[in-house]
Amino acid sequence: MKKLIETVGFISGLITIIDWIKNLFAGNRLLSPAGFICLLIFVLCLFLLILRHKKKARYTIFKYFSFYFRRPNLPYYLNKKEIIYTYKSLQEMSYQKKITLVSKVDGFSSFKGKFRWSKPQELSKYHVSCLSPHNKLILGRDTTWNTYTVEFTPAPKGSVRVVDILIDDLKDPNREAVPFCSASIVEHTKLLCIKINLEGELQFDLDSIKFLVYNNAASTFPILEETYSPSDRHSIIECDRECKHLSIKEKFPAFGYKYQISWDFK
């Protein structure tokens, strides 16, 4: 298939060039109808070859398609999903999820989310609180996930509600937690932000930092992988000079995909 696209594209491009030179010397318009068709075929073949070879280009096109055409039937969408994972030490962490919701209906009054730590732990061991205005916080369990339901004042259509969940006092004396942070996109989301903060003497090993994209929440093989490089100005990964703060911002994350940052410590 690749050879066919390359052959068709080469022939179409060659015909276009010959047609353009012939008409240039004849004083006619630069492209005949046949030459214009060959030009379109050449551009299409070039586009298909770029998509075939460039994973990031394929992903970028798909995520915009997903954002506009793959919308779950929910009474809200996410203007922003922000996750902050803080290491106070190698044995103590906190996890915060701040979600900005926009109501698509009148009377929207509750939001259900979920979380999971890489260290196995019973729900009763977590210290979960809601920092944003709310009427009720309900914790639960769904298979391997911990769930939280936040009830708040009913929102009119088009209005904004913020759900700010903090899971604090995460204790890991035996260092069982794996150093990564991920987010699955199960709502229509405009912006995803993931931030990792280190306190004390902790620092990131810059050579170990990776941003990974999976095409479903259960996949173990990423469709896109980017390694951090301080010299890459176009990288989605941002890390400060002190190696204490790491973050990514992804506009229009694809519905059903999982986004992850992984790293090691110095």
Short mmCIF file of C-alpha atoms in Angstrom, two decimals:
data_model
loop_
_atom_site.label_atom_id
_atom_site.label_comp_id
_atom_site.label_asym_id
_atom_site.label_seq_id
_atom_site.Cartn_x
_atom_site.Cartn_y
_atom_site.Cartn_z
CA MET A 1 0.00 0.00 0.00
CA LYS A 2 2.86 2.36 0.87
CA LYS A 3 4.60 1.66 -2.46
CA LEU A 4 1.36 2.23 -4.34
CA ILE A 5 0.79 5.63 -2.67
CA GLU A 6 4.40 6.65 -3.38
CA THR A 7 4.18 5.56 -7.03
CA VAL A 8 0.84 7.30 -7.68
CA GLY A 9 2.07 10.45 -5.91
CA PHE A 10 5.34 10.51 -7.88
CA ILE A 11 3.61 10.06 -11.25
CA SER A 12 0.97 12.70 -10.43
CA GLY A 13 3.64 15.16 -9.28
CA LEU A 14 5.73 14.54 -12.42
CA ILE A 15 2.72 15.08 -14.71
CA THR A 16 1.86 18.29 -12.84
CA ILE A 17 5.39 19.68 -13.27
CA ILE A 18 5.51 18.76 -16.99
CA ASP A 19 2.07 20.31 -17.55
CA TRP A 20 3.09 23.50 -15.70
CA ILE A 21 6.34 23.89 -17.72
CA LYS A 22 4.56 23.21 -21.03
CA ASN A 23 1.88 25.82 -20.34
CA LEU A 24 4.45 28.30 -19.04
CA PHE A 25 6.35 28.27 -22.36
CA ALA A 26 3.10 28.29 -24.36
CA GLY A 27 1.89 31.38 -22.52
CA ASN A 28 -1.28 29.63 -21.36
CA ARG A 29 -2.70 29.39 -17.87
CA LEU A 30 -0.32 27.62 -15.54
CA LEU A 31 -2.33 24.42 -15.06
CA SER A 32 -4.73 22.61 -17.37
CA PRO A 33 -7.75 20.79 -15.84
CA ALA A 34 -5.84 17.49 -16.11
CA GLY A 35 -2.78 19.06 -14.45
CA PHE A 36 -4.94 20.43 -11.64
CA ILE A 37 -6.41 16.96 -10.99
CA CYS A 38 -2.89 15.48 -10.90
CA LEU A 39 -1.88 18.18 -8.43
CA LEU A 40 -4.78 17.26 -6.14
CA ILE A 41 -3.82 13.57 -6.35
CA PHE A 42 -0.20 14.44 -5.53
CA VAL A 43 -1.23 16.52 -2.48
CA LEU A 44 -3.54 13.72 -1.28
CA CYS A 45 -0.78 11.10 -1.62
CA LEU A 46 1.66 13.35 0.22
CA PHE A 47 -0.88 13.83 3.02
CA LEU A 48 -1.45 10.06 3.31
CA LEU A 49 2.30 9.40 3.48
CA ILE A 50 2.73 11.99 6.24
CA LEU A 51 -0.07 10.37 8.23
CA ARG A 52 1.44 6.93 7.70
CA HIS A 53 4.89 7.94 8.94
CA LYS A 54 4.05 10.57 11.56
CA LYS A 55 2.26 9.15 14.59
CA LYS A 56 1.88 12.58 16.17
CA ALA A 57 0.21 13.99 13.04
CA ARG A 58 -2.25 11.08 12.97
CA TYR A 59 -3.00 11.51 16.64
CA THR A 60 -3.49 15.29 16.35
CA ILE A 61 -6.02 14.90 13.52
CA PHE A 62 -7.86 12.17 15.41
CA LYS A 63 -8.11 14.09 18.68
CA TYR A 64 -9.76 17.07 16.95
CA PHE A 65 -12.16 14.69 15.23
CA SER A 66 -12.86 13.01 18.57
CA PHE A 67 -13.49 16.32 20.34
CA TYR A 68 -16.10 17.49 17.84
CA PHE A 69 -17.78 14.20 16.93
CA ARG A 70 -17.32 11.70 19.81
CA ARG A 71 -19.27 13.27 22.64
CA PRO A 72 -20.71 11.10 25.43
CA ASN A 73 -24.33 11.76 26.32
CA LEU A 74 -23.77 13.57 29.62
CA PRO A 75 -25.51 16.62 31.16
CA TYR A 76 -22.19 18.48 31.31
CA TYR A 77 -18.79 18.85 29.69
CA LEU A 78 -15.36 19.58 31.21
CA ASN A 79 -13.87 22.96 30.46
CA LYS A 80 -10.75 21.88 32.36
CA LYS A 81 -9.50 18.77 34.14
CA GLU A 82 -6.50 19.47 36.36
CA ILE A 83 -4.59 16.83 38.32
CA ILE A 84 -1.90 17.74 40.85
CA TYR A 85 0.24 14.98 42.35
CA THR A 86 2.58 16.19 45.11
CA TYR A 87 5.45 14.28 46.68
CA LYS A 88 6.10 15.70 50.15
CA SER A 89 8.68 12.95 50.50
CA LEU A 90 9.19 9.49 49.00
CA GLN A 91 6.89 8.13 51.71
CA GLU A 92 4.14 10.78 51.77
CA MET A 93 2.09 12.25 48.92
CA SER A 94 -1.14 14.08 48.13
CA TYR A 95 -3.38 13.91 45.06
CA GLN A 96 -5.72 16.68 43.94
CA LYS A 97 -8.22 16.67 41.11
CA LYS A 98 -9.80 20.00 40.19
CA ILE A 99 -12.53 19.79 37.57
CA THR A 100 -14.33 22.75 35.96
CA LEU A 101 -17.77 21.63 34.75
CA VAL A 102 -20.13 23.43 32.39
CA SER A 103 -23.79 22.40 32.63
CA LYS A 104 -25.57 21.43 29.40
CA VAL A 105 -29.00 21.24 31.09
CA ASP A 106 -30.95 23.07 33.76
CA GLY A 107 -30.76 21.61 37.25
CA PHE A 108 -27.42 19.76 36.95
CA SER A 109 -26.56 19.06 40.62
CA SER A 110 -24.08 16.17 41.04
CA PHE A 111 -20.85 14.83 39.63
CA LYS A 112 -19.33 11.35 40.03
CA GLY A 113 -15.61 10.77 39.58
CA LYS A 114 -13.08 8.08 40.41
CA PHE A 115 -9.47 7.66 41.43
CA ARG A 116 -6.93 4.90 41.93
CA TRP A 117 -3.46 4.89 43.45
CA SER A 118 -0.68 2.65 42.12
CA LYS A 119 -0.23 1.34 45.66
CA PRO A 120 -3.09 -1.05 46.67
CA GLN A 121 -5.04 0.45 49.55
CA GLU A 122 -8.49 0.17 51.11
CA LEU A 123 -10.88 3.07 50.66
CA SER A 124 -11.13 3.55 54.43
CA LYS A 125 -7.40 4.38 54.51
CA TYR A 126 -7.79 7.42 52.23
CA HIS A 127 -8.41 10.92 53.57
CA VAL A 128 -10.74 12.39 50.91
CA SER A 129 -12.21 15.89 51.11
CA CYS A 130 -13.95 18.32 48.75
CA LEU A 131 -12.42 21.81 48.81
CA SER A 132 -15.02 23.43 46.55
CA PRO A 133 -18.54 24.50 47.65
CA HIS A 134 -20.79 21.43 47.91
CA ASN A 135 -23.75 19.98 49.77
CA LYS A 136 -22.59 16.38 50.12
CA LEU A 137 -19.63 14.10 49.41
CA ILE A 138 -20.25 10.35 49.02
CA LEU A 139 -17.41 7.83 48.71
CA GLY A 140 -17.73 4.38 47.18
CA ARG A 141 -16.06 1.53 45.35
CA ASP A 142 -16.46 0.25 41.78
CA THR A 143 -14.32 -2.84 40.95
CA THR A 144 -10.70 -1.61 41.28
CA TRP A 145 -11.66 2.08 41.40
CA ASN A 146 -12.53 4.32 44.34
CA THR A 147 -15.44 6.64 43.54
CA TYR A 148 -16.66 9.97 44.85
CA THR A 149 -19.98 11.70 44.22
CA VAL A 150 -20.25 15.43 44.90
CA GLU A 151 -23.67 17.04 45.24
CA PHE A 152 -23.93 20.81 44.84
CA THR A 153 -26.44 23.61 44.24
CA PRO A 154 -28.39 22.93 40.98
CA ALA A 155 -26.75 24.67 38.05
CA PRO A 156 -28.67 26.47 35.26
CA LYS A 157 -27.78 25.52 31.69
CA GLY A 158 -24.44 27.04 30.63
CA SER A 159 -23.27 27.81 34.16
CA VAL A 160 -20.01 26.63 35.74
CA ARG A 161 -19.42 24.41 38.75
CA VAL A 162 -16.02 23.45 40.18
CA VAL A 163 -15.35 20.12 41.88
CA ASP A 164 -12.05 20.19 43.79
CA ILE A 165 -11.17 16.83 45.38
CA LEU A 166 -8.14 16.33 47.63
CA ILE A 167 -6.82 12.90 48.60
CA ASP A 168 -4.31 13.76 51.29
CA ASP A 169 -1.98 11.91 53.68
CA LEU A 170 -1.07 9.16 51.23
CA LYS A 171 1.42 7.09 53.21
CA ASP A 172 3.88 4.80 51.45
CA PRO A 173 6.58 3.74 53.97
CA ASN A 174 7.71 0.79 51.82
CA ARG A 175 7.70 2.77 48.56
CA GLU A 176 5.16 0.56 46.82
CA ALA A 177 3.65 3.38 44.74
CA VAL A 178 4.93 3.50 41.14
CA PRO A 179 6.09 7.00 40.02
CA PHE A 180 3.53 7.88 37.37
CA CYS A 181 0.31 9.88 37.09
CA SER A 182 -2.42 9.20 34.53
CA ALA A 183 -5.85 10.45 33.51
CA SER A 184 -8.53 8.68 31.47
CA ILE A 185 -10.80 10.84 29.34
CA VAL A 186 -14.39 9.69 29.88
CA GLU A 187 -16.08 13.08 29.40
CA HIS A 188 -16.09 15.71 26.67
CA THR A 189 -12.99 17.66 27.78
CA LYS A 190 -11.46 20.89 26.47
CA LEU A 191 -8.22 20.93 28.44
CA LEU A 192 -6.28 18.36 30.45
CA CYS A 193 -3.52 19.48 32.85
CA ILE A 194 -1.32 17.10 34.83
CA LYS A 195 1.20 18.53 37.31
CA ILE A 196 3.76 16.72 39.45
CA ASN A 197 5.33 18.69 42.30
CA LEU A 198 8.31 17.62 44.43
CA GLU A 199 9.05 19.03 47.87
CA GLY A 200 12.14 18.86 50.06
CA GLU A 201 15.30 17.54 48.43
CA LEU A 202 13.54 15.42 45.80
CA GLN A 203 14.36 15.97 42.11
CA PHE A 204 13.34 14.39 38.81
CA ASP A 205 15.77 12.36 36.74
CA LEU A 206 15.30 14.31 33.49
CA ASP A 207 16.34 11.40 31.26
CA SER A 208 13.52 9.24 32.67
CA ILE A 209 10.58 11.61 32.07
CA LYS A 210 8.05 10.40 29.52
CA PHE A 211 4.63 11.45 28.24
CA LEU A 212 2.54 8.54 26.99
CA VAL A 213 -0.81 8.32 25.20
CA TYR A 214 -2.89 5.13 25.18
CA ASN A 215 -5.93 4.57 22.97
CA ASN A 216 -7.90 3.03 25.84
CA ALA A 217 -7.71 2.99 29.63
CA ALA A 218 -6.65 -0.67 29.86
CA SER A 219 -3.91 -0.64 27.20
CA THR A 220 -0.29 -1.32 28.18
CA PHE A 221 1.18 -0.23 24.82
CA PRO A 222 1.19 3.52 24.07
CA ILE A 223 0.28 4.80 20.62
CA LEU A 224 2.38 7.89 21.26
CA GLU A 225 5.46 8.35 23.45
CA GLU A 226 7.53 11.47 24.03
CA THR A 227 10.72 11.65 26.07
CA TYR A 228 11.56 14.90 27.78
CA SER A 229 14.36 17.00 26.30
CA PRO A 230 15.31 20.39 27.83
CA SER A 231 16.33 21.66 24.37
CA ASP A 232 12.99 20.82 22.70
CA ARG A 233 10.95 24.02 22.77
CA HIS A 234 7.95 22.34 21.16
CA SER A 235 7.68 19.51 23.68
CA ILE A 236 4.40 19.11 25.55
CA ILE A 237 6.43 18.27 28.67
CA GLU A 238 7.49 21.21 30.86
CA CYS A 239 10.00 20.92 33.70
CA ASP A 240 11.57 23.76 35.69
CA ARG A 241 15.32 24.26 36.03
CA GLU A 242 15.35 23.00 39.61
CA CYS A 243 13.75 19.70 38.48
CA LYS A 244 10.95 20.16 41.04
CA HIS A 245 7.87 20.81 38.89
CA LEU A 246 6.72 18.72 35.93
CA SER A 247 3.60 19.29 33.84
CA ILE A 248 1.73 18.75 30.58
CA LYS A 249 -1.20 20.59 29.03
CA GLU A 250 -3.20 18.79 26.37
CA LYS A 251 -5.95 20.62 24.49
CA PHE A 252 -8.91 18.55 23.33
CA PRO A 253 -7.76 15.17 24.73
CA ALA A 254 -9.35 12.27 22.84
CA PHE A 255 -12.43 10.63 24.33
CA GLY A 256 -11.62 7.13 25.63
CA TYR A 257 -7.86 7.72 25.68
CA LYS A 258 -5.49 7.61 28.66
CA TYR A 259 -2.71 10.17 29.23
CA GLN A 260 0.24 9.50 31.49
CA ILE A 261 3.43 11.06 32.81
CA SER A 262 6.09 8.72 34.18
CA TRP A 263 9.46 9.50 35.76
CA ASP A 264 12.21 8.38 38.15
CA PHE A 265 13.90 10.28 40.94
CA LYS A 266 17.54 11.29 41.06
#
